CSV table of C-alpha atoms in Angstrom, one decimal:
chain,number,residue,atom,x,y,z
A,1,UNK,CA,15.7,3.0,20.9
A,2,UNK,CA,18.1,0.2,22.1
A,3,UNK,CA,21.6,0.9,20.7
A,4,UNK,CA,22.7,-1.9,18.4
A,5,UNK,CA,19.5,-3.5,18.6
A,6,UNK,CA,18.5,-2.6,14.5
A,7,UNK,CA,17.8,-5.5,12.7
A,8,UNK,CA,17.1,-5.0,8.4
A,9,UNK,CA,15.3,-7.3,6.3
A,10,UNK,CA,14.9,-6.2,2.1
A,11,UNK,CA,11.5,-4.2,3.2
A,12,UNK,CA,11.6,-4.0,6.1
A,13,UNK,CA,13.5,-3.1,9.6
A,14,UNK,CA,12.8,-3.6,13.7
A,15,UNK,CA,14.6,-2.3,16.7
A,16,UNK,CA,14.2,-2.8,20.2
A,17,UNK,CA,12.8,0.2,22.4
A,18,UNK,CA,13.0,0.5,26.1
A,19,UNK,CA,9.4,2.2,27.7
A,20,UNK,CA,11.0,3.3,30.5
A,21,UNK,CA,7.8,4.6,32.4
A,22,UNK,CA,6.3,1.1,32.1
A,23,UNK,CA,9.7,-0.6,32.7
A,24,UNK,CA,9.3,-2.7,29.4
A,25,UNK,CA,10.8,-3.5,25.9
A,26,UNK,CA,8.9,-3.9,22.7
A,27,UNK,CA,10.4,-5.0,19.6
A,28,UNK,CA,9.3,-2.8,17.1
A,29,UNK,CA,9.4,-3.8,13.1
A,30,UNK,CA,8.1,-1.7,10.0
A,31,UNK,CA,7.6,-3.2,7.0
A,32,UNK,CA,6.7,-1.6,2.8
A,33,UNK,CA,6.5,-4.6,1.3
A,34,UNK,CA,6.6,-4.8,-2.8
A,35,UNK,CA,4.3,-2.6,-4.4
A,36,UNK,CA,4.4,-3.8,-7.7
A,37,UNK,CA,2.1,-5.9,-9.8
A,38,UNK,CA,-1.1,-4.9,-6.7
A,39,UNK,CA,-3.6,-7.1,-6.3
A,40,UNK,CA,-6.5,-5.2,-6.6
A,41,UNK,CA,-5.8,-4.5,-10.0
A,42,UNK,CA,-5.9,-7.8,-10.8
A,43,UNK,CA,-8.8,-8.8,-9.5
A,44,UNK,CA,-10.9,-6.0,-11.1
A,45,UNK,CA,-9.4,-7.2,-14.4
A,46,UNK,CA,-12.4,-9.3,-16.3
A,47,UNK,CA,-9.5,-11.0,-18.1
A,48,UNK,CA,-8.7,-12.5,-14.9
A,49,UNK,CA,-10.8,-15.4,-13.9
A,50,UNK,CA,-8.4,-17.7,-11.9
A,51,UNK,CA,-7.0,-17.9,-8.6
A,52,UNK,CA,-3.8,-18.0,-9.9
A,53,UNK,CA,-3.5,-14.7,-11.8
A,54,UNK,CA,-4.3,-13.2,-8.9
A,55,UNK,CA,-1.8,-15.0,-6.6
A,56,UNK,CA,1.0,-14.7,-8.9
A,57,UNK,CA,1.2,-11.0,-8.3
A,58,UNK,CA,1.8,-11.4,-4.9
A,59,UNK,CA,4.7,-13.4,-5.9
A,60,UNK,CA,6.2,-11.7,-8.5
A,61,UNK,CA,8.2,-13.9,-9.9
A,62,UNK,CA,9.9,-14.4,-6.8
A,63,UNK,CA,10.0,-11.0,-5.3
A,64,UNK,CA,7.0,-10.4,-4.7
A,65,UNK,CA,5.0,-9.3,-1.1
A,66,UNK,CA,4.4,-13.4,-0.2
A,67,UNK,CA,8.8,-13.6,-0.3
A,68,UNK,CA,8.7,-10.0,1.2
A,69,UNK,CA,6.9,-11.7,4.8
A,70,UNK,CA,8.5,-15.4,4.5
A,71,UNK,CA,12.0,-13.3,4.6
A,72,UNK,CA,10.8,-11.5,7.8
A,73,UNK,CA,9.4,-15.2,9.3
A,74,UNK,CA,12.7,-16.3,8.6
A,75,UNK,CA,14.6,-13.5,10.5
A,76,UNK,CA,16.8,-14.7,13.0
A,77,UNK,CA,16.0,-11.4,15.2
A,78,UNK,CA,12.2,-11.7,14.2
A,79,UNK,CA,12.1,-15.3,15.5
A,80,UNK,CA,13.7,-14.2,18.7
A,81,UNK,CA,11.2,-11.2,19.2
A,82,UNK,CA,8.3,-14.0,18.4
A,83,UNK,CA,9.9,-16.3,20.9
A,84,UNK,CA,10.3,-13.5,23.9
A,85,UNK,CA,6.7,-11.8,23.4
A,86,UNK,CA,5.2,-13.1,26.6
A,87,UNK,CA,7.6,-10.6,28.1
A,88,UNK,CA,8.5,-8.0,25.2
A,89,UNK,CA,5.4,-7.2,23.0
A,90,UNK,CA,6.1,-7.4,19.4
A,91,UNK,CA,4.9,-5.0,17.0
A,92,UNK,CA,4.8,-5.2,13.2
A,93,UNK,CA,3.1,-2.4,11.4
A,94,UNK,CA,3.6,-0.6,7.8
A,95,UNK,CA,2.7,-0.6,4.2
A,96,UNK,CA,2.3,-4.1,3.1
A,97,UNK,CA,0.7,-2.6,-0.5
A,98,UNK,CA,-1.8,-5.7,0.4
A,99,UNK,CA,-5.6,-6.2,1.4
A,100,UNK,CA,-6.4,-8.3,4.4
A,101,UNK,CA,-7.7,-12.2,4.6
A,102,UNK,CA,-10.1,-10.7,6.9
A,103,UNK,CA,-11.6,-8.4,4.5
A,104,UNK,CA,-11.6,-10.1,1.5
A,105,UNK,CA,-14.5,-12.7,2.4
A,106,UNK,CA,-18.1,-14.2,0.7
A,107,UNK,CA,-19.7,-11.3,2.5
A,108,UNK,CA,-17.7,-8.4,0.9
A,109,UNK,CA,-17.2,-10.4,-2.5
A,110,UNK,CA,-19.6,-7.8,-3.7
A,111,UNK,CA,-17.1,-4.9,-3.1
A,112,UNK,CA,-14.2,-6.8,-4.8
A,113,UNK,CA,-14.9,-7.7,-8.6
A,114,UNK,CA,-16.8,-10.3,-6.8
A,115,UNK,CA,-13.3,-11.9,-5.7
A,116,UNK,CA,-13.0,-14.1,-2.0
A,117,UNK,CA,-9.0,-13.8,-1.5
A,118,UNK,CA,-6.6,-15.1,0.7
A,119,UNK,CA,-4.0,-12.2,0.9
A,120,UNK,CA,-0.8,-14.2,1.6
A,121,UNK,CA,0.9,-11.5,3.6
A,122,UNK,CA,-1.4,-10.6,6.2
A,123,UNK,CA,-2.6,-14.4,6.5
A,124,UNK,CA,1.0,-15.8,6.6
A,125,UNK,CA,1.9,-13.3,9.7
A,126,UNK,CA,-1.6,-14.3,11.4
A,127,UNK,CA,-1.5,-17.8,11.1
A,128,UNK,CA,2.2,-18.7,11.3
A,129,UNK,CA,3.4,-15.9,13.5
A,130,UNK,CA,0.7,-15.9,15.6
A,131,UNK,CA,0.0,-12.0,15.3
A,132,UNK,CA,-3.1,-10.1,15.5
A,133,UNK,CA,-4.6,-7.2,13.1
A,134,UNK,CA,-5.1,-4.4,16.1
A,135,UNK,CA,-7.6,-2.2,13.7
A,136,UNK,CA,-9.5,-5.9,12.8
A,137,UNK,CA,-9.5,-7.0,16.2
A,138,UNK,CA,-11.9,-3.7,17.7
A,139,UNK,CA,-13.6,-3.2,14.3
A,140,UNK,CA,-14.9,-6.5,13.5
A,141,UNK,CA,-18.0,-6.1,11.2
A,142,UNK,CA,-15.6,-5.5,7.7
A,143,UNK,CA,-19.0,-3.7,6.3
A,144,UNK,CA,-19.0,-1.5,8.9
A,145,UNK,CA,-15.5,0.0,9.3
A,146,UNK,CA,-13.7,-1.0,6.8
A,147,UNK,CA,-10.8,0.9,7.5
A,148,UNK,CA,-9.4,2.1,3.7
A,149,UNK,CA,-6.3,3.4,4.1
A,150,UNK,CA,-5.2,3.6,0.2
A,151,UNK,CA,-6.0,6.5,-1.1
A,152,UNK,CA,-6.4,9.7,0.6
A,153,UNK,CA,-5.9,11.4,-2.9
A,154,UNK,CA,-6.1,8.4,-5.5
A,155,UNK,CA,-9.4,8.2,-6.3
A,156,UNK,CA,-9.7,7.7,-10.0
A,157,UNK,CA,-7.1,6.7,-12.6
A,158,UNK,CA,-5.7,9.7,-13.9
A,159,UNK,CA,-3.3,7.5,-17.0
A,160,UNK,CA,-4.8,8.9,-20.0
A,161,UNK,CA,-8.4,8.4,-18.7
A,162,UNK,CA,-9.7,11.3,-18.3
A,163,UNK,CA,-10.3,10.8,-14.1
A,164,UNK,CA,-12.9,8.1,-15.5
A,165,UNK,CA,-11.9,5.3,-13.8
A,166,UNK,CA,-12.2,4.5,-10.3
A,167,UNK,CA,-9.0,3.4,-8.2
A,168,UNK,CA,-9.9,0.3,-6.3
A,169,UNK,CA,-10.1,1.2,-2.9
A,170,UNK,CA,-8.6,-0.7,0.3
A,171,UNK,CA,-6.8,-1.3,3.7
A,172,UNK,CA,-3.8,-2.2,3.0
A,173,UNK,CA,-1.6,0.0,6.0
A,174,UNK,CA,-1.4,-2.3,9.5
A,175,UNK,CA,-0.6,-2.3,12.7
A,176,UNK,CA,0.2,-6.4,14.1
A,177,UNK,CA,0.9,-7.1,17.8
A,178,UNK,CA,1.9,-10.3,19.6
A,179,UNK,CA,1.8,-10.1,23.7
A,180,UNK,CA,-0.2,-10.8,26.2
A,181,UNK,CA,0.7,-7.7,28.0
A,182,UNK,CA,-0.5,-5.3,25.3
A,183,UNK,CA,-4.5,-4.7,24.6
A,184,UNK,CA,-5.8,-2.7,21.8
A,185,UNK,CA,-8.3,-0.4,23.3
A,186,UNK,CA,-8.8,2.2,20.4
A,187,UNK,CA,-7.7,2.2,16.3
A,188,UNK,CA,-8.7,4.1,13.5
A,189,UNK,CA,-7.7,5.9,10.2
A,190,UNK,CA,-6.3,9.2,10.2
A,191,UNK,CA,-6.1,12.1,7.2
A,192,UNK,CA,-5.5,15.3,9.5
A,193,UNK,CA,-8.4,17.6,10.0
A,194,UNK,CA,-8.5,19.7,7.3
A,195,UNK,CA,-10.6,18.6,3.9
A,196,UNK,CA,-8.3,15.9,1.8
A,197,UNK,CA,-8.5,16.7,-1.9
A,198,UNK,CA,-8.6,14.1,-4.1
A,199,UNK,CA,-6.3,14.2,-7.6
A,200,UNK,CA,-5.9,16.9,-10.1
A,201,UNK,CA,-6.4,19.4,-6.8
A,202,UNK,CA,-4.3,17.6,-4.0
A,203,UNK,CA,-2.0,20.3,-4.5
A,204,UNK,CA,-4.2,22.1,-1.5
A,205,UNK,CA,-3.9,19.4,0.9
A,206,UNK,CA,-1.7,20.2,4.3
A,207,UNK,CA,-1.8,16.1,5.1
A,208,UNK,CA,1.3,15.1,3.4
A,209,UNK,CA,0.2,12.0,2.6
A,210,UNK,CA,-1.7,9.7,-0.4
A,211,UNK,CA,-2.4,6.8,2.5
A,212,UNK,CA,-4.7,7.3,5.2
A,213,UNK,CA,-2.8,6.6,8.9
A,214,UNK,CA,-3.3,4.0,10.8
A,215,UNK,CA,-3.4,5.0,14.5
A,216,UNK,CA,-4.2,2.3,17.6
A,217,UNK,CA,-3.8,3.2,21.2
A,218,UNK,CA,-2.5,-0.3,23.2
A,219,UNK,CA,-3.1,-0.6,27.0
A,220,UNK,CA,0.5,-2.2,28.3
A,221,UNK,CA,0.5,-3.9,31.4
């Protein structure tokens, strides 16, 4: 890690590190944005039947994960690190507590209370930052590899139900690059390799964690 090179947004934080095998730099940033009011809930509410109840948890009333990413756009030091990433790779990974765009489409509707959803967060750092979803990028087919990283051990509501009611399940844990000198070549989910018990008996796990990892390996030129 560069000395002095931390910068600190409210969810987030990015430093500069120096690969000194490969004689490079790569801004690094990790974000946990909000993790209230999750949209997933929402849209496997049947009272909710607009657009709008759905986006308004993502903004919170004005804290929410959509003001989470603006304030990292709006970054002095993440502008700069978007600027320089011909020749420092920029890398933005994390908990966003969010689904993907890319995931939330007319073909997997049927998965999602029937819901087509334009995530803010993930769609705001594509499309105006110009950053690419590593894990999306090698596992296109959504169906296929859907890459669920939420929850390892949250598998049904335990809140006075009785373990009756299934948690919704998603990917919501990223990692973003920007560079032409880095290439995704491998990404996947990770939960150790030991069995992962699911609540009431999670109490035997040795992975440490109730999200799944997200692991990708990047080929840097």
């Amino acid at each position: 890690v560069i000395n002095e090179s931390l910068s600190q947004v409210s969810h987030g934080v990015g430093v500069k590190i120096r690969i000194a095998s490969a004689n490079r730099t790569i801004h690094l940033w990790n974000l946990h944005l909000d993790y209230q009011s999750y949209g997933p809930y929402a849209a496997f509410n049947k009272m909710v039947n607009k657009v709008t109840q759905i986006m308004a948890g993502e903004m919170a009333d004005g804290e929410g994960r959509f003001q989470n990413i603006r304030e990292l756009l709006l970054d002095d030091h993440f502008q700069e690190a978007v600027g320089n990433s011909s020749i420092e790779p920029l890398i933005v990974c994390g908990d966003f507590n969010s689904p993907s765009h890319l995931d939330w489409t007319n073909e997997t509707s049927f998965l999602h209370g029937n819901w087509k959803f334009q995530w803010p967060a993930t769609q705001i750092l594509e499309n105006e930052a110009k950053m690419k979803d590593s894990f999306r990028e090698l596992h296109p087919n959504v169906l296929e590899n859907p890459g669920i990283t939420w929850s390892t051990v949250e598998k049904m509501s335990s809140g006075g139900w009785s373990w009756t009611i299934p948690e919704p399940q998603d990917r919501i844990d990223y990692i973003y690059y920007r560079s032409p000198l880095l290439t995704p070549v491998e990404s996947y989910t990770y939960q150790g390799n030991d069995t992962v018990y699911a609540k009431p008996f999670h109490w035997k796990n040795d992975y440490p964690s109730d999200h799944f990892a997200v692991v990708t390996t990047f080929r840097l030129m």
